[in-house]
């Protein structure tokens, strides 16, 4: 089932406090042309607060399954995703991913007209009696991560020969679909030869992803998905930094000039925690080839698509049908 080689990779590191923006743009552009993965440091989120977010994440995943199932993922993709809920690489995975997760999106009250849109609405929260301050910590992190993502997006815009505020516009990141996902990987060794993965091979759906991890190695990237054999490279965790990768929407926008790279999680038996922050533009945003990325010799490769339609299909393709949890939710709501 697995026909690949494994090595380690080296990523460019972009500092958000770098005064020479041209240097940051050059480093980022090189990374986006090569693999679409890079590190971001000096982002303004303190290590003390990051430690608190990881601690609160662990507290949730340590709860009994009965308690976690009370906030099972709903049709808005908010809440808990159990082990094996997601199957990212059906051609090579025997089961789903050996990870559990928790989705937290942009908080929109139920009586707000915006709540009728996909991926918008009220979040699900564990009881404050069980996890005091949990919601407060996660909402603060959601806001901080969005700030960082917008700073990174400004450098990406410059690297695409666009105005730095291109992605700041209302139809872009002015009203984004931004989703925080807490992740916990079981202390189970992956075995690609048997189709067993912490997370199957996939590319991310949206604009960019910010990933914070603990110190357990597991993330691998494949720069050329069509190579035989595929070459997979480990990405080292970086204390005080984010691992950032481009998503499929940005690859579409850039007409495949910038890369959305295949990645997966392969573990050696150690438990692993990570926190992903997925950033997508507004629902109505039309994702179509940027004027700076097309020419007579390189015409647009993809038809225009709205962000909401594209995301809805991708989530449907990779997550279990919620009706399969009917019996579990009855048990979990006692």
CSV table of C-alpha atoms in Angstrom, one decimal:
chain,number,residue,atom,x,y,z
A,1,UNK,CA,0.0,0.0,0.0
A,2,UNK,CA,2.9,2.4,0.8
A,3,UNK,CA,5.5,3.0,-1.9
A,4,UNK,CA,7.5,6.0,-0.7
A,5,UNK,CA,10.7,7.3,0.7
A,6,UNK,CA,11.1,9.3,4.0
A,7,UNK,CA,13.5,12.2,4.7
A,8,UNK,CA,13.5,15.5,6.6
A,9,UNK,CA,12.8,18.9,5.1
A,10,UNK,CA,14.1,22.4,5.8
A,11,UNK,CA,11.6,25.3,5.7
A,12,UNK,CA,12.1,29.0,5.3
A,13,UNK,CA,11.3,31.1,8.4
A,14,UNK,CA,9.5,34.4,8.2
A,15,UNK,CA,9.6,36.8,11.1
A,16,UNK,CA,6.6,39.1,11.4
A,17,UNK,CA,8.8,41.7,13.1
A,18,UNK,CA,11.2,41.8,10.2
A,19,UNK,CA,11.6,45.5,9.2
A,20,UNK,CA,12.7,44.6,5.7
A,21,UNK,CA,9.4,43.6,4.0
A,22,UNK,CA,11.3,42.8,0.8
A,23,UNK,CA,13.3,40.1,2.6
A,24,UNK,CA,10.1,38.6,4.0
A,25,UNK,CA,8.4,38.6,0.6
A,26,UNK,CA,11.4,36.9,-1.0
A,27,UNK,CA,11.6,34.2,1.6
A,28,UNK,CA,7.8,33.5,1.5
A,29,UNK,CA,7.7,33.5,-2.3
A,30,UNK,CA,10.5,31.0,-2.5
A,31,UNK,CA,8.7,28.8,0.0
A,32,UNK,CA,5.3,29.1,-1.8
A,33,UNK,CA,6.9,28.1,-5.1
A,34,UNK,CA,8.8,25.2,-3.5
A,35,UNK,CA,6.4,23.5,-1.1
A,36,UNK,CA,3.8,26.0,0.2
A,37,UNK,CA,5.1,25.3,3.7
A,38,UNK,CA,7.0,27.8,5.9
A,39,UNK,CA,7.5,28.8,9.5
A,40,UNK,CA,6.2,32.1,11.0
A,41,UNK,CA,7.8,33.5,14.2
A,42,UNK,CA,7.6,36.8,16.2
A,43,UNK,CA,3.8,36.7,15.7
A,44,UNK,CA,2.9,38.4,18.9
A,45,UNK,CA,1.2,35.5,20.7
A,46,UNK,CA,3.0,34.8,23.9
A,47,UNK,CA,4.3,31.3,24.7
A,48,UNK,CA,2.6,31.5,28.1
A,49,UNK,CA,-0.8,31.9,26.3
A,50,UNK,CA,0.0,29.2,23.8
A,51,UNK,CA,0.8,26.8,26.7
A,52,UNK,CA,-2.6,27.7,28.2
A,53,UNK,CA,-4.5,26.9,25.0
A,54,UNK,CA,-2.7,23.5,24.7
A,55,UNK,CA,-3.6,22.8,28.4
A,56,UNK,CA,-7.2,23.6,27.9
A,57,UNK,CA,-7.3,21.5,24.7
A,58,UNK,CA,-5.9,18.5,26.7
A,59,UNK,CA,-8.5,19.1,29.4
A,60,UNK,CA,-11.3,18.7,26.9
A,61,UNK,CA,-9.8,15.5,25.3
A,62,UNK,CA,-9.3,14.0,28.7
A,63,UNK,CA,-13.1,14.1,29.4
A,64,UNK,CA,-15.0,10.8,29.2
A,65,UNK,CA,-16.3,10.0,25.7
A,66,UNK,CA,-19.9,10.4,27.0
A,67,UNK,CA,-19.2,14.0,27.9
A,68,UNK,CA,-17.5,14.8,24.6
A,69,UNK,CA,-20.3,13.3,22.6
A,70,UNK,CA,-22.7,15.9,24.1
A,71,UNK,CA,-21.0,18.5,21.9
A,72,UNK,CA,-20.7,16.2,18.8
A,73,UNK,CA,-20.0,18.1,15.5
A,74,UNK,CA,-23.2,19.5,14.1
A,75,UNK,CA,-24.3,20.4,10.5
A,76,UNK,CA,-22.4,23.7,10.8
A,77,UNK,CA,-19.1,21.8,11.5
A,78,UNK,CA,-18.9,23.0,15.1
A,79,UNK,CA,-18.0,20.8,18.0
A,80,UNK,CA,-16.4,17.4,18.6
A,81,UNK,CA,-15.1,15.0,16.0
A,82,UNK,CA,-14.5,11.4,17.3
A,83,UNK,CA,-11.7,9.1,16.4
A,84,UNK,CA,-12.0,7.8,12.8
A,85,UNK,CA,-14.6,10.5,12.0
A,86,UNK,CA,-12.5,11.8,9.1
A,87,UNK,CA,-11.1,9.9,6.2
A,88,UNK,CA,-8.8,12.1,4.2
A,89,UNK,CA,-7.2,9.6,1.9
A,90,UNK,CA,-9.8,6.9,1.1
A,91,UNK,CA,-7.6,5.2,-1.5
A,92,UNK,CA,-4.9,4.4,1.0
A,93,UNK,CA,-6.5,4.4,4.4
A,94,UNK,CA,-8.1,1.2,5.9
A,95,UNK,CA,-9.9,3.2,8.6
A,96,UNK,CA,-10.4,6.9,9.3
A,97,UNK,CA,-7.8,9.2,10.9
A,98,UNK,CA,-6.6,8.1,14.4
A,99,UNK,CA,-7.3,11.5,15.8
A,100,UNK,CA,-10.1,13.3,17.6
A,101,UNK,CA,-10.8,17.0,17.1
A,102,UNK,CA,-12.9,20.0,18.1
A,103,UNK,CA,-14.1,22.7,15.6
A,104,UNK,CA,-14.6,26.3,16.7
A,105,UNK,CA,-15.7,28.8,14.1
A,106,UNK,CA,-16.7,32.5,13.9
A,107,UNK,CA,-19.3,33.0,16.6
A,108,UNK,CA,-22.6,34.2,15.1
A,109,UNK,CA,-25.8,34.3,17.2
A,110,UNK,CA,-28.6,32.0,16.1
A,111,UNK,CA,-31.0,34.9,15.4
A,112,UNK,CA,-28.5,36.7,13.2
A,113,UNK,CA,-29.4,36.4,9.5
A,114,UNK,CA,-25.7,35.5,8.9
A,115,UNK,CA,-26.3,32.3,10.9
A,116,UNK,CA,-28.2,30.9,7.9
A,117,UNK,CA,-24.9,30.7,5.9
A,118,UNK,CA,-22.9,27.4,5.9
A,119,UNK,CA,-20.1,27.4,8.5
A,120,UNK,CA,-21.6,30.4,10.4
A,121,UNK,CA,-23.7,30.2,13.5
A,122,UNK,CA,-23.2,29.7,17.3
A,123,UNK,CA,-20.4,27.5,18.4
A,124,UNK,CA,-20.9,24.5,20.7
A,125,UNK,CA,-19.2,24.8,24.0
A,126,UNK,CA,-18.5,22.3,26.8
A,127,UNK,CA,-20.2,23.2,30.1
A,128,UNK,CA,-18.6,26.0,32.0
A,129,UNK,CA,-19.1,23.8,35.2
A,130,UNK,CA,-16.8,21.1,33.7
A,131,UNK,CA,-14.3,23.3,31.9
A,132,UNK,CA,-14.3,26.9,33.4
A,133,UNK,CA,-12.7,29.6,31.2
A,134,UNK,CA,-12.4,27.1,28.3
A,135,UNK,CA,-14.6,29.2,26.0
A,136,UNK,CA,-12.8,32.4,27.0
A,137,UNK,CA,-9.4,31.0,26.2
A,138,UNK,CA,-10.5,29.6,22.8
A,139,UNK,CA,-12.3,32.7,21.7
A,140,UNK,CA,-9.2,34.8,22.5
A,141,UNK,CA,-7.0,32.4,20.6
A,142,UNK,CA,-9.4,32.5,17.6
A,143,UNK,CA,-9.1,36.3,17.5
A,144,UNK,CA,-5.3,36.3,17.9
A,145,UNK,CA,-4.7,33.7,15.2
A,146,UNK,CA,-6.9,35.6,12.8
A,147,UNK,CA,-4.7,38.7,13.4
A,148,UNK,CA,-1.6,36.6,12.6
A,149,UNK,CA,-3.2,35.1,9.5
A,150,UNK,CA,-4.1,38.6,8.1
A,151,UNK,CA,-0.4,39.7,8.6
A,152,UNK,CA,0.8,36.6,6.7
A,153,UNK,CA,-1.8,37.2,3.9
A,154,UNK,CA,-0.4,40.7,3.4
A,155,UNK,CA,3.0,39.2,2.7
A,156,UNK,CA,1.4,36.6,0.4
A,157,UNK,CA,-0.3,39.4,-1.6
A,158,UNK,CA,3.0,41.2,-2.2
A,159,UNK,CA,4.6,37.9,-3.3
A,160,UNK,CA,1.8,37.6,-5.9
A,161,UNK,CA,2.5,41.2,-7.1
A,162,UNK,CA,-0.8,42.4,-5.6
A,163,UNK,CA,-1.5,45.4,-3.2
A,164,UNK,CA,-0.6,44.4,0.3
A,165,UNK,CA,-4.3,44.9,1.4
A,166,UNK,CA,-5.7,42.7,-1.3
A,167,UNK,CA,-6.9,40.0,1.1
A,168,UNK,CA,-8.1,42.6,3.7
A,169,UNK,CA,-11.1,43.6,1.6
A,170,UNK,CA,-14.6,42.8,3.0
A,171,UNK,CA,-15.3,40.0,0.5
A,172,UNK,CA,-11.9,38.4,1.3
A,173,UNK,CA,-10.8,38.3,5.0
A,174,UNK,CA,-13.1,41.2,6.1
A,175,UNK,CA,-15.8,38.5,7.0
A,176,UNK,CA,-13.8,35.3,6.8
A,177,UNK,CA,-14.7,31.7,7.4
A,178,UNK,CA,-12.0,31.1,10.0
A,179,UNK,CA,-12.0,27.8,11.9
A,180,UNK,CA,-10.0,26.8,14.9
A,181,UNK,CA,-9.5,23.0,15.2
A,182,UNK,CA,-8.0,21.4,18.3
A,183,UNK,CA,-6.5,18.0,17.5
A,184,UNK,CA,-5.5,15.0,19.6
A,185,UNK,CA,-3.7,12.0,18.1
A,186,UNK,CA,-3.9,8.7,20.0
A,187,UNK,CA,-0.7,7.1,21.3
A,188,UNK,CA,-0.8,4.6,18.4
A,189,UNK,CA,1.9,3.9,15.9
A,190,UNK,CA,1.0,4.6,12.3
A,191,UNK,CA,1.7,2.0,9.7
A,192,UNK,CA,1.5,3.3,6.1
A,193,UNK,CA,2.1,-0.2,4.7
A,194,UNK,CA,-1.2,-1.3,6.4
A,195,UNK,CA,-3.1,1.9,5.6
A,196,UNK,CA,-3.0,3.2,9.2
A,197,UNK,CA,-2.3,7.0,9.7
A,198,UNK,CA,-2.7,9.6,12.4
A,199,UNK,CA,-4.1,11.7,9.5
A,200,UNK,CA,-4.3,10.5,5.9
A,201,UNK,CA,-2.6,12.4,3.0
A,202,UNK,CA,-4.5,15.5,2.0
A,203,UNK,CA,-4.2,19.1,1.0
A,204,UNK,CA,-6.0,21.8,3.0
A,205,UNK,CA,-9.1,23.3,1.5
A,206,UNK,CA,-8.8,27.1,2.1
A,207,UNK,CA,-6.5,30.0,1.8
A,208,UNK,CA,-3.8,29.3,4.5
A,209,UNK,CA,-3.5,27.2,7.7
A,210,UNK,CA,-1.6,28.1,10.8
A,211,UNK,CA,-0.5,25.1,12.8
A,212,UNK,CA,0.8,25.1,16.3
A,213,UNK,CA,2.1,21.7,17.6
A,214,UNK,CA,3.6,20.1,20.7
A,215,UNK,CA,7.1,18.7,20.4
A,216,UNK,CA,6.1,15.4,19.0
A,217,UNK,CA,7.3,14.9,15.4
A,218,UNK,CA,4.6,13.5,13.0
A,219,UNK,CA,3.8,15.9,10.2
A,220,UNK,CA,5.1,14.9,6.8
A,221,UNK,CA,4.9,16.7,3.4
A,222,UNK,CA,5.1,15.4,-0.2
A,223,UNK,CA,6.3,18.1,-2.6
A,224,UNK,CA,5.5,16.1,-5.7
A,225,UNK,CA,2.3,14.0,-5.3
A,226,UNK,CA,2.9,12.4,-8.8
A,227,UNK,CA,6.4,11.1,-8.1
A,228,UNK,CA,6.9,7.3,-8.0
A,229,UNK,CA,7.9,6.5,-5.4
A,230,UNK,CA,6.5,9.5,-3.4
A,231,UNK,CA,9.1,11.2,-1.2
A,232,UNK,CA,7.7,12.2,2.2
A,233,UNK,CA,9.6,14.6,4.4
A,234,UNK,CA,9.2,15.2,8.1
A,235,UNK,CA,8.5,18.8,9.2
A,236,UNK,CA,10.1,19.5,12.6
A,237,UNK,CA,8.0,21.3,15.3
A,238,UNK,CA,9.1,24.8,16.1
A,239,UNK,CA,8.7,26.2,19.6
A,240,UNK,CA,7.2,29.7,19.6
A,241,UNK,CA,6.4,29.5,15.9
A,242,UNK,CA,3.7,28.4,13.5
A,243,UNK,CA,4.0,26.0,10.7
A,244,UNK,CA,2.0,27.7,7.9
A,245,UNK,CA,0.8,26.1,4.7
A,246,UNK,CA,-1.1,27.2,1.7
A,247,UNK,CA,-4.5,25.7,0.9
A,248,UNK,CA,-6.2,24.7,-2.4
A,249,UNK,CA,-8.0,28.0,-2.8
A,250,UNK,CA,-4.8,29.9,-2.9
A,251,UNK,CA,-3.4,27.4,-5.4
A,252,UNK,CA,-6.5,28.0,-7.6
A,253,UNK,CA,-6.2,31.8,-7.2
A,254,UNK,CA,-2.5,31.7,-8.2
A,255,UNK,CA,-3.2,29.3,-11.1
A,256,UNK,CA,-0.9,26.7,-9.6
A,257,UNK,CA,2.0,29.0,-9.3
A,258,UNK,CA,1.9,28.7,-5.5
A,259,UNK,CA,1.7,25.2,-4.1
A,260,UNK,CA,-0.9,23.5,-1.9
A,261,UNK,CA,1.1,20.5,-0.9
A,262,UNK,CA,0.0,17.0,0.1
A,263,UNK,CA,0.7,16.3,3.8
A,264,UNK,CA,-0.2,13.7,6.4
A,265,UNK,CA,0.6,12.7,10.0
A,266,UNK,CA,2.6,9.5,10.7
A,267,UNK,CA,3.3,8.8,14.3
A,268,UNK,CA,5.7,6.4,16.1
A,269,UNK,CA,3.4,5.6,19.0
A,270,UNK,CA,3.6,8.9,21.0
A,271,UNK,CA,0.5,10.9,21.8
A,272,UNK,CA,0.4,14.2,19.9
A,273,UNK,CA,-1.5,17.5,20.3
A,274,UNK,CA,-1.8,20.2,17.7
A,275,UNK,CA,-3.9,23.2,17.0
A,276,UNK,CA,-4.9,24.1,13.4
A,277,UNK,CA,-6.4,27.4,12.3
A,278,UNK,CA,-7.9,27.3,8.9
A,279,UNK,CA,-8.5,30.6,7.1
A,280,UNK,CA,-10.9,31.0,4.2
A,281,UNK,CA,-12.4,34.2,2.6
A,282,UNK,CA,-16.1,35.2,3.0
A,283,UNK,CA,-18.9,33.0,1.7
A,284,UNK,CA,-19.6,35.0,-1.4
A,285,UNK,CA,-16.0,35.5,-2.4
A,286,UNK,CA,-15.4,34.3,-6.0
A,287,UNK,CA,-12.2,32.3,-6.2
A,288,UNK,CA,-10.8,32.8,-9.7
A,289,UNK,CA,-7.4,33.2,-11.3
A,290,UNK,CA,-5.7,36.4,-10.3
A,291,UNK,CA,-4.7,38.8,-13.1
A,292,UNK,CA,-1.1,38.6,-12.0
A,293,UNK,CA,-1.1,34.8,-12.4
A,294,UNK,CA,-2.3,34.4,-16.0
A,295,UNK,CA,-0.9,35.0,-19.4
A,296,UNK,CA,-1.3,33.8,-23.0
A,297,UNK,CA,0.9,30.9,-22.3
A,298,UNK,CA,-0.6,30.2,-18.8
A,299,UNK,CA,-4.4,30.7,-19.1
A,300,UNK,CA,-6.7,30.0,-16.1
A,301,UNK,CA,-6.7,26.3,-15.2
A,302,UNK,CA,-9.9,26.4,-13.0
A,303,UNK,CA,-13.4,27.8,-13.4
A,304,UNK,CA,-14.5,30.5,-10.9
A,305,UNK,CA,-16.2,29.1,-7.7
A,306,UNK,CA,-17.7,30.7,-4.6
A,307,UNK,CA,-15.9,30.0,-1.4
A,308,UNK,CA,-19.0,28.6,0.4
A,309,UNK,CA,-19.8,26.1,-2.4
A,310,UNK,CA,-16.3,24.9,-2.6
A,311,UNK,CA,-15.8,24.4,1.1
A,312,UNK,CA,-19.2,22.7,1.6
A,313,UNK,CA,-18.3,20.0,-1.0
A,314,UNK,CA,-14.8,19.4,0.5
A,315,UNK,CA,-16.1,18.9,4.0
A,316,UNK,CA,-18.9,16.6,2.8
A,317,UNK,CA,-16.3,14.5,0.9
A,318,UNK,CA,-14.1,13.9,4.0
A,319,UNK,CA,-16.3,13.6,7.1
A,320,UNK,CA,-18.6,10.9,8.3
A,321,UNK,CA,-22.3,11.3,7.8
A,322,UNK,CA,-23.7,12.7,11.1
A,323,UNK,CA,-26.6,10.2,11.0
A,324,UNK,CA,-24.0,7.4,11.7
A,325,UNK,CA,-23.6,8.9,15.3
A,326,UNK,CA,-27.4,8.7,16.1
A,327,UNK,CA,-27.0,6.0,18.7
A,328,UNK,CA,-23.9,7.5,20.2
A,329,UNK,CA,-25.5,10.9,20.8
A,330,UNK,CA,-28.5,9.3,22.6
A,331,UNK,CA,-26.0,7.6,24.9
A,332,UNK,CA,-23.9,10.7,25.3
A,333,UNK,CA,-26.8,13.0,26.3
A,334,UNK,CA,-28.0,11.0,29.4
